[in-house]
Short mmCIF file of C-alpha atoms and ligand atoms in Angstrom, two decimals:
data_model
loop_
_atom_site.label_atom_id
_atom_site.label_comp_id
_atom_site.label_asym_id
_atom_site.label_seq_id
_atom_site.Cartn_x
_atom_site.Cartn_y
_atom_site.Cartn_z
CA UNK P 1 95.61 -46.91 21.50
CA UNK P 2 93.96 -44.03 22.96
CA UNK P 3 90.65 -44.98 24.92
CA UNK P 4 88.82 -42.65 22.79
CA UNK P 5 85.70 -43.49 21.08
CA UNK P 6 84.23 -46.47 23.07
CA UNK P 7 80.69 -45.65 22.83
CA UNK P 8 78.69 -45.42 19.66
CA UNK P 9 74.90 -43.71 19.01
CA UNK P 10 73.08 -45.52 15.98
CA UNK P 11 70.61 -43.26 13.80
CA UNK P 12 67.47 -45.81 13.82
CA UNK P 13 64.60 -44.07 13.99
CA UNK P 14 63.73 -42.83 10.42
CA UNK P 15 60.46 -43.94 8.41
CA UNK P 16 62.75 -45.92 5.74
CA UNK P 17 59.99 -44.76 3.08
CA UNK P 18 62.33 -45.61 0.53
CA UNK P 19 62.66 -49.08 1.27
CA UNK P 20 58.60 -49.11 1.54
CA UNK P 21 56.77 -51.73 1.68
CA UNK P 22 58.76 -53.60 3.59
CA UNK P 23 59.50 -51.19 6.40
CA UNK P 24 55.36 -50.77 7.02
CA UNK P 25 55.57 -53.78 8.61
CA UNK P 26 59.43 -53.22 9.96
CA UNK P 27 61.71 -50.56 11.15
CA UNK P 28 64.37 -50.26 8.78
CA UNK P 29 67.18 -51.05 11.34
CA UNK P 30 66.02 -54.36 11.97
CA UNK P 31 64.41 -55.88 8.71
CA UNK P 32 66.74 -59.16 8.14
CA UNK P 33 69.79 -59.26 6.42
CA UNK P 34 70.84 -63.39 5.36
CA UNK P 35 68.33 -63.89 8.78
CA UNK P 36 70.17 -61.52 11.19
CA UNK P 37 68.50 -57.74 12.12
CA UNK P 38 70.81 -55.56 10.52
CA UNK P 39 71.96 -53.87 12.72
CA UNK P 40 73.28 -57.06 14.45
CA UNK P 41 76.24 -56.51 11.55
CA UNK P 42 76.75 -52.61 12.67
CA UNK P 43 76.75 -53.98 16.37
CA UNK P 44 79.33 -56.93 15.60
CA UNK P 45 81.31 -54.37 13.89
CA UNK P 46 82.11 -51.67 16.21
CA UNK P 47 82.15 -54.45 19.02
CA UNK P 48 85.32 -55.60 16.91
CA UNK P 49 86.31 -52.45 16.82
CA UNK P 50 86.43 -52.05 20.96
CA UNK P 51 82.85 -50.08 20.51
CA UNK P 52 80.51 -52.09 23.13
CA UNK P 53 78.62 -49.38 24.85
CA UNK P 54 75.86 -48.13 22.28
CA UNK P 55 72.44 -45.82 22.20
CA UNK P 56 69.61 -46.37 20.11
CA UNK P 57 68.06 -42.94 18.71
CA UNK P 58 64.60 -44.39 17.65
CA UNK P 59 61.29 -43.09 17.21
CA UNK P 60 59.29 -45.05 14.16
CA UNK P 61 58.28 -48.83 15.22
CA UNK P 62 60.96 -48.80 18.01
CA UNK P 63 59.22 -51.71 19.50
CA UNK P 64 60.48 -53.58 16.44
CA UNK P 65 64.12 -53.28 17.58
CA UNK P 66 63.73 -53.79 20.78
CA UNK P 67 62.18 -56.93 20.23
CA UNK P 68 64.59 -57.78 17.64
CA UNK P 69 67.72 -56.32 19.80
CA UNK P 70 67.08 -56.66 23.25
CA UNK P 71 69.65 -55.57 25.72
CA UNK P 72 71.95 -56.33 23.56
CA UNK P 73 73.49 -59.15 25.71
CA UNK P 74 73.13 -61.99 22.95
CA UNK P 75 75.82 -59.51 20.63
CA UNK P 76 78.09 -58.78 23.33
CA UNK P 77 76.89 -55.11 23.34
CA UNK P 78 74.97 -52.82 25.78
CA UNK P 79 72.43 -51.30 24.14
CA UNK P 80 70.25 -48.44 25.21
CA UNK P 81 67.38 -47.21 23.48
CA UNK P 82 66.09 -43.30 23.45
CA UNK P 83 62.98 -42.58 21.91
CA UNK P 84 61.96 -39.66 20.41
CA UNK P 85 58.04 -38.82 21.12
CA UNK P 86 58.16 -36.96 17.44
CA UNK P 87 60.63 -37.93 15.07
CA UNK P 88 63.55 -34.69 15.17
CA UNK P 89 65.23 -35.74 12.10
CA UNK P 90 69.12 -36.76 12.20
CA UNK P 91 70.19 -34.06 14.43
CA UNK P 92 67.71 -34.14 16.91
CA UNK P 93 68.39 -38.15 17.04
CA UNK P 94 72.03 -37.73 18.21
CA UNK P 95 71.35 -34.67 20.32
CA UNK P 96 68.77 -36.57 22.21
CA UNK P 97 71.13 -39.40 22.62
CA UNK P 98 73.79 -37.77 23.30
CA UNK P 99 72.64 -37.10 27.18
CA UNK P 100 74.19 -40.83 27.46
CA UNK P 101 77.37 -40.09 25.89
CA UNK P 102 80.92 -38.81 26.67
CA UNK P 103 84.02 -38.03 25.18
CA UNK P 104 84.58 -39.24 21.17
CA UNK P 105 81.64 -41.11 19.52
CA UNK P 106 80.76 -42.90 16.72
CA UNK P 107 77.60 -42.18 15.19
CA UNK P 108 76.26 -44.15 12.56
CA UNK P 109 73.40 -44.19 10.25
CA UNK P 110 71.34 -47.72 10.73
CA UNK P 111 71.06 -48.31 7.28
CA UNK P 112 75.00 -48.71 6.36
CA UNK P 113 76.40 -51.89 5.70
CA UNK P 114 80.24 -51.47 5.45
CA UNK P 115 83.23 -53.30 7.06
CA UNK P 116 85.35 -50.20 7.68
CA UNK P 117 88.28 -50.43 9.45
CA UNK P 118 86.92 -48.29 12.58
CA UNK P 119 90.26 -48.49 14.49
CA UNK P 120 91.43 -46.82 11.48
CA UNK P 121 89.18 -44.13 11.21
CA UNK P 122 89.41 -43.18 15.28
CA UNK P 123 93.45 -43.41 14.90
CA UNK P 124 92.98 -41.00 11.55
CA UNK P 125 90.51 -38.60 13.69
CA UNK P 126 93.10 -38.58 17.09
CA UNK P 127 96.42 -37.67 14.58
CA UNK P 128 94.61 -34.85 13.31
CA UNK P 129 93.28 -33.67 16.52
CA UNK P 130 89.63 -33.62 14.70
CA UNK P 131 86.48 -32.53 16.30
CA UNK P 132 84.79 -34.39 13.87
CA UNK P 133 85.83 -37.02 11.43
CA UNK P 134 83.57 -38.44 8.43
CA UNK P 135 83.86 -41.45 6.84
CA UNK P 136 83.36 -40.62 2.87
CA UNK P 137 83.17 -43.14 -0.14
CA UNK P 138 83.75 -42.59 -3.23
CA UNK P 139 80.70 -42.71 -5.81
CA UNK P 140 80.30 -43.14 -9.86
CA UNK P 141 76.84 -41.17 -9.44
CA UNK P 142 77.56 -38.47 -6.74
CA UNK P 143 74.81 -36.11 -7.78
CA UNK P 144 72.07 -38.29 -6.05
CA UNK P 145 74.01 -38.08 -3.05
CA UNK P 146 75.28 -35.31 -0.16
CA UNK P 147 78.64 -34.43 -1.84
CA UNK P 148 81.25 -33.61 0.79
CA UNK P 149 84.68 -31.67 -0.45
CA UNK P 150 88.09 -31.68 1.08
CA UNK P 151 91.72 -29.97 1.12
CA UNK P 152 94.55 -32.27 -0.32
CA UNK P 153 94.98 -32.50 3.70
CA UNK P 154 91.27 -34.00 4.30
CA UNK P 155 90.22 -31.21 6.01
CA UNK P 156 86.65 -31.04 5.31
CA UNK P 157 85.80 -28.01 2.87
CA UNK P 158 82.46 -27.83 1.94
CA UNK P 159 78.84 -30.17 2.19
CA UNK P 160 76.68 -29.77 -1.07
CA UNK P 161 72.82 -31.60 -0.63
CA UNK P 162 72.77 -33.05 -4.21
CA UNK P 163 73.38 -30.57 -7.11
CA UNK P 164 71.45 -29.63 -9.76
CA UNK P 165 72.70 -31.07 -13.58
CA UNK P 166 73.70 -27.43 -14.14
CA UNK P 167 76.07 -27.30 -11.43
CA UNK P 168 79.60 -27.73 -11.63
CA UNK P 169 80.87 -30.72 -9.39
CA UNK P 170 84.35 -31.11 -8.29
CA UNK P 171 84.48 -34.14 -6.39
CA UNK P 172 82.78 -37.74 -6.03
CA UNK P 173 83.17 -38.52 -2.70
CA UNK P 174 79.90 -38.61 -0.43
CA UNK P 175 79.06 -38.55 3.39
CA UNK P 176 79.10 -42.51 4.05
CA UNK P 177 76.76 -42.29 7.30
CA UNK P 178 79.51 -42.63 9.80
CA UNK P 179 80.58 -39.99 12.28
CA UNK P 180 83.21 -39.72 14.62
CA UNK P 181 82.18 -36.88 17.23
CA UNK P 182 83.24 -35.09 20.33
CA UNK P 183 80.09 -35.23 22.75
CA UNK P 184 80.53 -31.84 23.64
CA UNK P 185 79.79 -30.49 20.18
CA UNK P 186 76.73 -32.17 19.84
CA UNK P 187 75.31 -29.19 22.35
CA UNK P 188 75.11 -27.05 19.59
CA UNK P 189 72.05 -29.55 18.18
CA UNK P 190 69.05 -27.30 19.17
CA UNK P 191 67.42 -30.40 21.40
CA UNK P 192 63.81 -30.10 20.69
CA UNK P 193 63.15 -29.23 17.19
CA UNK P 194 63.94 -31.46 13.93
CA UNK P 195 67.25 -31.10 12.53
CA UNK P 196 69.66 -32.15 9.84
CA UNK P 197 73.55 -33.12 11.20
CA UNK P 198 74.30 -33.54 7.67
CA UNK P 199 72.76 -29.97 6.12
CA UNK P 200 72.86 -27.69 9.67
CA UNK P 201 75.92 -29.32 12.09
CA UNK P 202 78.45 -29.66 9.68
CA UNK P 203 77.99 -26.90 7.69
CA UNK P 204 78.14 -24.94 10.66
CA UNK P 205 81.04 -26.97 11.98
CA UNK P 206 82.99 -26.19 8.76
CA UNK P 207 82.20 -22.52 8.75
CA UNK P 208 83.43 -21.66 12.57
CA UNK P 209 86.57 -23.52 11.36
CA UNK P 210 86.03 -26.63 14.06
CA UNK P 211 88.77 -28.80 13.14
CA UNK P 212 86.61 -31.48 10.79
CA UNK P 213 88.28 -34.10 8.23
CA UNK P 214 87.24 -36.97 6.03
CA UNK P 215 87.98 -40.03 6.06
CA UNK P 216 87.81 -42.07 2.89
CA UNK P 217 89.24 -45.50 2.84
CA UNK P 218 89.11 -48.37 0.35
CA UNK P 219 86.35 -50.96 1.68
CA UNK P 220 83.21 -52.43 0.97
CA UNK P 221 80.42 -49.65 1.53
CA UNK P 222 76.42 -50.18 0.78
CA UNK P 223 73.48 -47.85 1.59
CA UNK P 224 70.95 -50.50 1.92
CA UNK P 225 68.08 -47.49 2.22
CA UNK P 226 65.85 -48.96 -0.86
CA UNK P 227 64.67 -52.41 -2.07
CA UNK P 228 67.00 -52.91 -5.00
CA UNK P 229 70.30 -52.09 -2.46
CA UNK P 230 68.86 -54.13 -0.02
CA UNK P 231 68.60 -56.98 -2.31
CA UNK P 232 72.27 -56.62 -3.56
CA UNK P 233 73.76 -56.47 -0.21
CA UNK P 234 72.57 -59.83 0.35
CA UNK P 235 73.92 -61.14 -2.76
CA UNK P 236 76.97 -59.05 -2.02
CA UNK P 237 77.43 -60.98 1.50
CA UNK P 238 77.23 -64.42 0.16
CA UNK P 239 79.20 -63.54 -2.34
CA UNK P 240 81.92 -62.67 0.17
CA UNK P 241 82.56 -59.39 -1.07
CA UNK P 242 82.41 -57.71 2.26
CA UNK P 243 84.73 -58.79 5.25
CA UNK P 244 81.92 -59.15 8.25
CA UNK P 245 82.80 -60.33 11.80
CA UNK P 246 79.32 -61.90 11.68
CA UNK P 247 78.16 -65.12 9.84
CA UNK P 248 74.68 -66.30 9.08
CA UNK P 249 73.12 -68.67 11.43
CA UNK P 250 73.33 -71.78 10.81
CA UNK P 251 75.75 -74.65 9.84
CA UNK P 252 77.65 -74.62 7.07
CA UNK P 253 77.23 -76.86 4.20
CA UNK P 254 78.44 -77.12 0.87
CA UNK P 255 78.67 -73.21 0.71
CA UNK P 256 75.62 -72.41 2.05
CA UNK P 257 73.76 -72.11 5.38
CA UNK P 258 71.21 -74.26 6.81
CA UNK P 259 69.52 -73.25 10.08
CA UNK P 260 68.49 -75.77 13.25
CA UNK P 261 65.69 -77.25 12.26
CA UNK P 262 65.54 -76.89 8.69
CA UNK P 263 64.84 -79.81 6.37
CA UNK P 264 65.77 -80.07 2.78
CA UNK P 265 63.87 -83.16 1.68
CA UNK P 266 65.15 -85.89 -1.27
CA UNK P 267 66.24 -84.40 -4.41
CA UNK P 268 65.81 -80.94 -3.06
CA UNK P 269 68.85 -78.66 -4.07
CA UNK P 270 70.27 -75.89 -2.04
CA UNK P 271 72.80 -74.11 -4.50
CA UNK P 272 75.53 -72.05 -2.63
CA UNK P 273 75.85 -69.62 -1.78
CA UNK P 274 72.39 -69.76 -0.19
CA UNK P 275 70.78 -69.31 3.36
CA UNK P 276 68.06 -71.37 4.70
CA UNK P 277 66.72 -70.24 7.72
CA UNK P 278 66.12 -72.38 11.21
CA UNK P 279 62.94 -74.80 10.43
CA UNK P 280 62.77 -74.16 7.13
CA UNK P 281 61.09 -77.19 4.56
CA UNK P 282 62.22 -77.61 1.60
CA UNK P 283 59.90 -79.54 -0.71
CA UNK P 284 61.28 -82.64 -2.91
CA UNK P 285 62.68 -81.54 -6.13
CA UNK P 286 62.71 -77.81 -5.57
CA UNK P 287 65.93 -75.67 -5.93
CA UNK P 288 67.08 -72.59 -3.96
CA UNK P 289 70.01 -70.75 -5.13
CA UNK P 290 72.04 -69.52 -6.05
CA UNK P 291 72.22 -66.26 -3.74
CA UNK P 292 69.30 -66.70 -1.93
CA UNK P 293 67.57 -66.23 1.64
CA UNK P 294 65.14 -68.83 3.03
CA UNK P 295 63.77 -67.15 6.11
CA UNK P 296 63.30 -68.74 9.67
CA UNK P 297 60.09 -70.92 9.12
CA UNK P 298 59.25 -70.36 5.69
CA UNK P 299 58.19 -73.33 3.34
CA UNK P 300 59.22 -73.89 -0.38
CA UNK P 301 56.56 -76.07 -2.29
CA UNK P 302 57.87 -78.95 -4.31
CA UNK P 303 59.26 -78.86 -8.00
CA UNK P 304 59.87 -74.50 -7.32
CA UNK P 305 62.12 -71.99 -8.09
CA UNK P 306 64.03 -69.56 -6.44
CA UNK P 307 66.77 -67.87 -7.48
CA UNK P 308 68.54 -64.99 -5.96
CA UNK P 309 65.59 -63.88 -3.87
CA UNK P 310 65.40 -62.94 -0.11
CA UNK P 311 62.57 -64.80 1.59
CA UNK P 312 61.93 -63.30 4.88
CA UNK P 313 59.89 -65.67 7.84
CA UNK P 314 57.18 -67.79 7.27
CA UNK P 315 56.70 -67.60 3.66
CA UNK P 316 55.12 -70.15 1.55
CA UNK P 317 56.15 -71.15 -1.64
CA UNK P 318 53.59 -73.23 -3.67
CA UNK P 319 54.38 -75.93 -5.55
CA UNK P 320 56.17 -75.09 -9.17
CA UNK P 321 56.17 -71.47 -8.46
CA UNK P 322 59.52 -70.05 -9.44
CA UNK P 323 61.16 -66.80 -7.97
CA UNK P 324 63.23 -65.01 -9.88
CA UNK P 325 65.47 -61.91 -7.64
CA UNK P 326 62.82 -60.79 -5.60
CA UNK P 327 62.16 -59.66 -2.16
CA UNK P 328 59.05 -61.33 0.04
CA UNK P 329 58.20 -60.03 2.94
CA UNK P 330 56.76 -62.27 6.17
CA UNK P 331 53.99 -64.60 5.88
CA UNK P 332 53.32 -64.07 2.49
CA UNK P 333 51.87 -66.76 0.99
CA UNK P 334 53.00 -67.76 -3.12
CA UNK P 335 50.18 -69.84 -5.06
CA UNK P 336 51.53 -72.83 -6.83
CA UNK P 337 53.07 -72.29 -10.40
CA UNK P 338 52.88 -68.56 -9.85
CA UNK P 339 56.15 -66.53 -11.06
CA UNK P 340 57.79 -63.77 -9.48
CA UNK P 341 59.91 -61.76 -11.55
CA UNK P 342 63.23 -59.23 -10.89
CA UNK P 343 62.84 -56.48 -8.39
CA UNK P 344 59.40 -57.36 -7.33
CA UNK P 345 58.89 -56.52 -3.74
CA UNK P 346 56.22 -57.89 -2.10
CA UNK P 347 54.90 -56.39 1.35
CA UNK P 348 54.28 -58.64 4.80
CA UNK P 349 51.12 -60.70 4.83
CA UNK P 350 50.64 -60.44 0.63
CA UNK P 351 48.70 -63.51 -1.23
CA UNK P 352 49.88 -64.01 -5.11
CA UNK P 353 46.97 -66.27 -6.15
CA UNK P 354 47.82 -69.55 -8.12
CA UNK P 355 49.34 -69.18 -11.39
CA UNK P 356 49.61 -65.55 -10.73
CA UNK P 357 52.61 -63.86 -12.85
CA UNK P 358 54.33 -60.26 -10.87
CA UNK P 359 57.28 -58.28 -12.95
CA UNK P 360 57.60 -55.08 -11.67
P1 GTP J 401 64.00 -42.68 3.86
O1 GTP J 401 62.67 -42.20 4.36
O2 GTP J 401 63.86 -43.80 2.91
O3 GTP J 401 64.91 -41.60 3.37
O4 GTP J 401 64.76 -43.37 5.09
P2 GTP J 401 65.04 -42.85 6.57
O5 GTP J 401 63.77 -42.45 7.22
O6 GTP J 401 65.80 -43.92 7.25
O7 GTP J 401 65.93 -41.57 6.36
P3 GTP J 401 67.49 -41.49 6.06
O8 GTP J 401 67.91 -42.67 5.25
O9 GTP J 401 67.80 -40.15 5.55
O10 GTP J 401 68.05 -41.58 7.53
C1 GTP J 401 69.41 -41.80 7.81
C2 GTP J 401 69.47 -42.48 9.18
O11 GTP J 401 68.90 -41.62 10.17
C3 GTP J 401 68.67 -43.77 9.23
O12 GTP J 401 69.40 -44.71 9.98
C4 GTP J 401 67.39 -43.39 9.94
O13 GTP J 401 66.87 -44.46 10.74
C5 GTP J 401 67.82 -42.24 10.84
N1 GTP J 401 66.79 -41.24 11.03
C6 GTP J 401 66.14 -40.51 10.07
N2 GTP J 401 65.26 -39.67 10.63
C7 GTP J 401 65.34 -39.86 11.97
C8 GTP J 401 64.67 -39.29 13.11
O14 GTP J 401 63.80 -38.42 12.98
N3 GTP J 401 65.03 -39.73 14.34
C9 GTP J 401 65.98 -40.70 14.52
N4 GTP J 401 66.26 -41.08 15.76
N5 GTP J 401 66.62 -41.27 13.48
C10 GTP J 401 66.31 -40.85 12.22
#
């Protein structure tokens, strides 16, 4: 294998208003995912895929990932964080990071959970002698999306910014969020002004006829960018529908997770696939599961319910509430016998008084 492509620059710096209100109190990069940061699964990833040099393009709440991150060290990754004094968009991210890069790179939104096959896509880009190599998915709904159209060779024809119902569309395959690049192009990036690498680079890329091509395998692919994705990519994880090189913490029991620490009292029920995070208490007679997150510290009352719901830290359950597929941010606290219905969302630091019904 060539020794292309060894470094990688991660897009984490956006505001992530989509996934608001849980990314007021988090960046987006880092809010958990089964009790890891997310990007700890992008990190495992390309380090599996040889990838173990990577830069950070942040800006919003960087201080968020670098307390959740670090150097790095703990996921066998260097890690090296730029930081943009005003946000400059996804083109200005990469350019700015790109003073710490050579030769091929990945570049990767921080808001993609996939398991691609990276050593795929890098062989893919080096056999076509690509400049630039995309990874696209295939979509039922492409028109909410960037569509991206390529030759019967994958050379890449044409990016379209989400078409009108009017327009004609001729293909369903989108930009998936992950680039393969050669440094040197990234000059072109004007490097202190907002910019778009998905409506200004590649366009431009495409029309000087820079060798660019798709890449468009068969894998699991999830933009976890708002609350209701973010939600199903946990369930999709425990439901072993993606092919990670990282587990959830904890020890495995029974099908599900249960952190250091954590107690699951008499006539409690964890039902897998769940994760309950490290010192976690679990009430007599409550049941978690199935498909759902306990977060590190958090406390579920006794006699509740919670059923495919992602708890994040330090949340307290009260006594009889029930949880139905919802998504609680840290600290929040849950009055006893309230009920929280599907798709609810509930920002860092709420209070849902006793008895309290939510449906969104
Ligand atoms: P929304 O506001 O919900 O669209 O989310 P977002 O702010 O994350 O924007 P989007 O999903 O379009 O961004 C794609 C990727 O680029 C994400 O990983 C963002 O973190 C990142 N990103 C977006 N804007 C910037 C920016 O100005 N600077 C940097 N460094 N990264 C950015």
């Amino acid at each position: 294998m060539a020794d292309g492509a060894r470094q990688a620059v991660i897009l984490a710096g956006g505001q992530g208003t989509r996934l608001r209100p849980l990314t007021l109190a988090r960046a987006k990069p880092v809010v958990p995912l089964l009790n890891h940061p997310f990007l700890a699964y992008q990190l495992a990833l390309l380090r599996a895929h040889g990838v173990s040099d990577v830069v950070l393009a942040c800006s919003y709440r960087v201080d968020d990932v670098r307390e959740a991150l670090g150097d790095g060290a703990r996921l066998g990754v260097r890690l090296r964080y730029v930081v943009e004094d005003e946000p400059l968009g996804t083109g200005g991210g990469v350019r700015h990071a790109a003073d710490l890069a050579s030769g091929t790179l990945f570049v990767l939104n921080g808001d993609i959970l996939t398991d691609a096959d990276l050593t795929a896509m890098r062989h893919l880009h080096e056999a076509h002698g690509s400049r630039t190599t995309i990874f696209l998915q295939p979509v039922d709904d492409p028109r909410q999306f960037g569509l991206v159209e390529t030759g019967a060779d994958g050379r890449l024809l044409r990016f379209r910014e989400k078409p009108t119902a009017e327009e004609k569309i001729t293909t369903n395959t989108i930009n998936g969020g992950i680039y393969l690049i050669e440094a040197p192009l990234l000059a072109r990036i004007p490097r202190d002004r907002p910019s778009s690498i998905e409506r200004e680079f590649f366009p431009a890329l495409i029309a000087e006829g820079i060798p660019a091509y798709g890449w468009c395998p068969r894998t699991y692919w999830r933009d976890l960018g708002n609350p209701v994705a973010y939600r199903a990519g946990h369930v999709d994880l425990l439901e072993g529908r993606a092919n990670m090189p990282l587990s959830p913490p904890g020890e495995r029991h029974d099908g599900s997770w249960i952190g250091v620490g954590a107690s699951v009292a008499d006539g409690a029920h964890v039902v897998a696939p769940s994760v309950v995070g490290a010192g976690a208490v679990l009430a007599r007679d409550c049941r978690v599961g199935p498909a759902t997150v306990v977060g590190d510290g958090a406390r579920v009352g006794a006699g509740a319910r919670v059923e495919g719901a992602v708890l994040w830290e330090r949340v307290e359950v009260g006594a009889g509430a029930v949880l139905d597929r919802c998504v609680v941010g840290a600290d929040v606290k849950i009055g006893a016998h309230a009920r929280v219905g599907p798709e609810v969302v509930l920002e860092s630091g709420a209070v849902v008084p006793e008895g309290a019904t939510l449906a969104r």
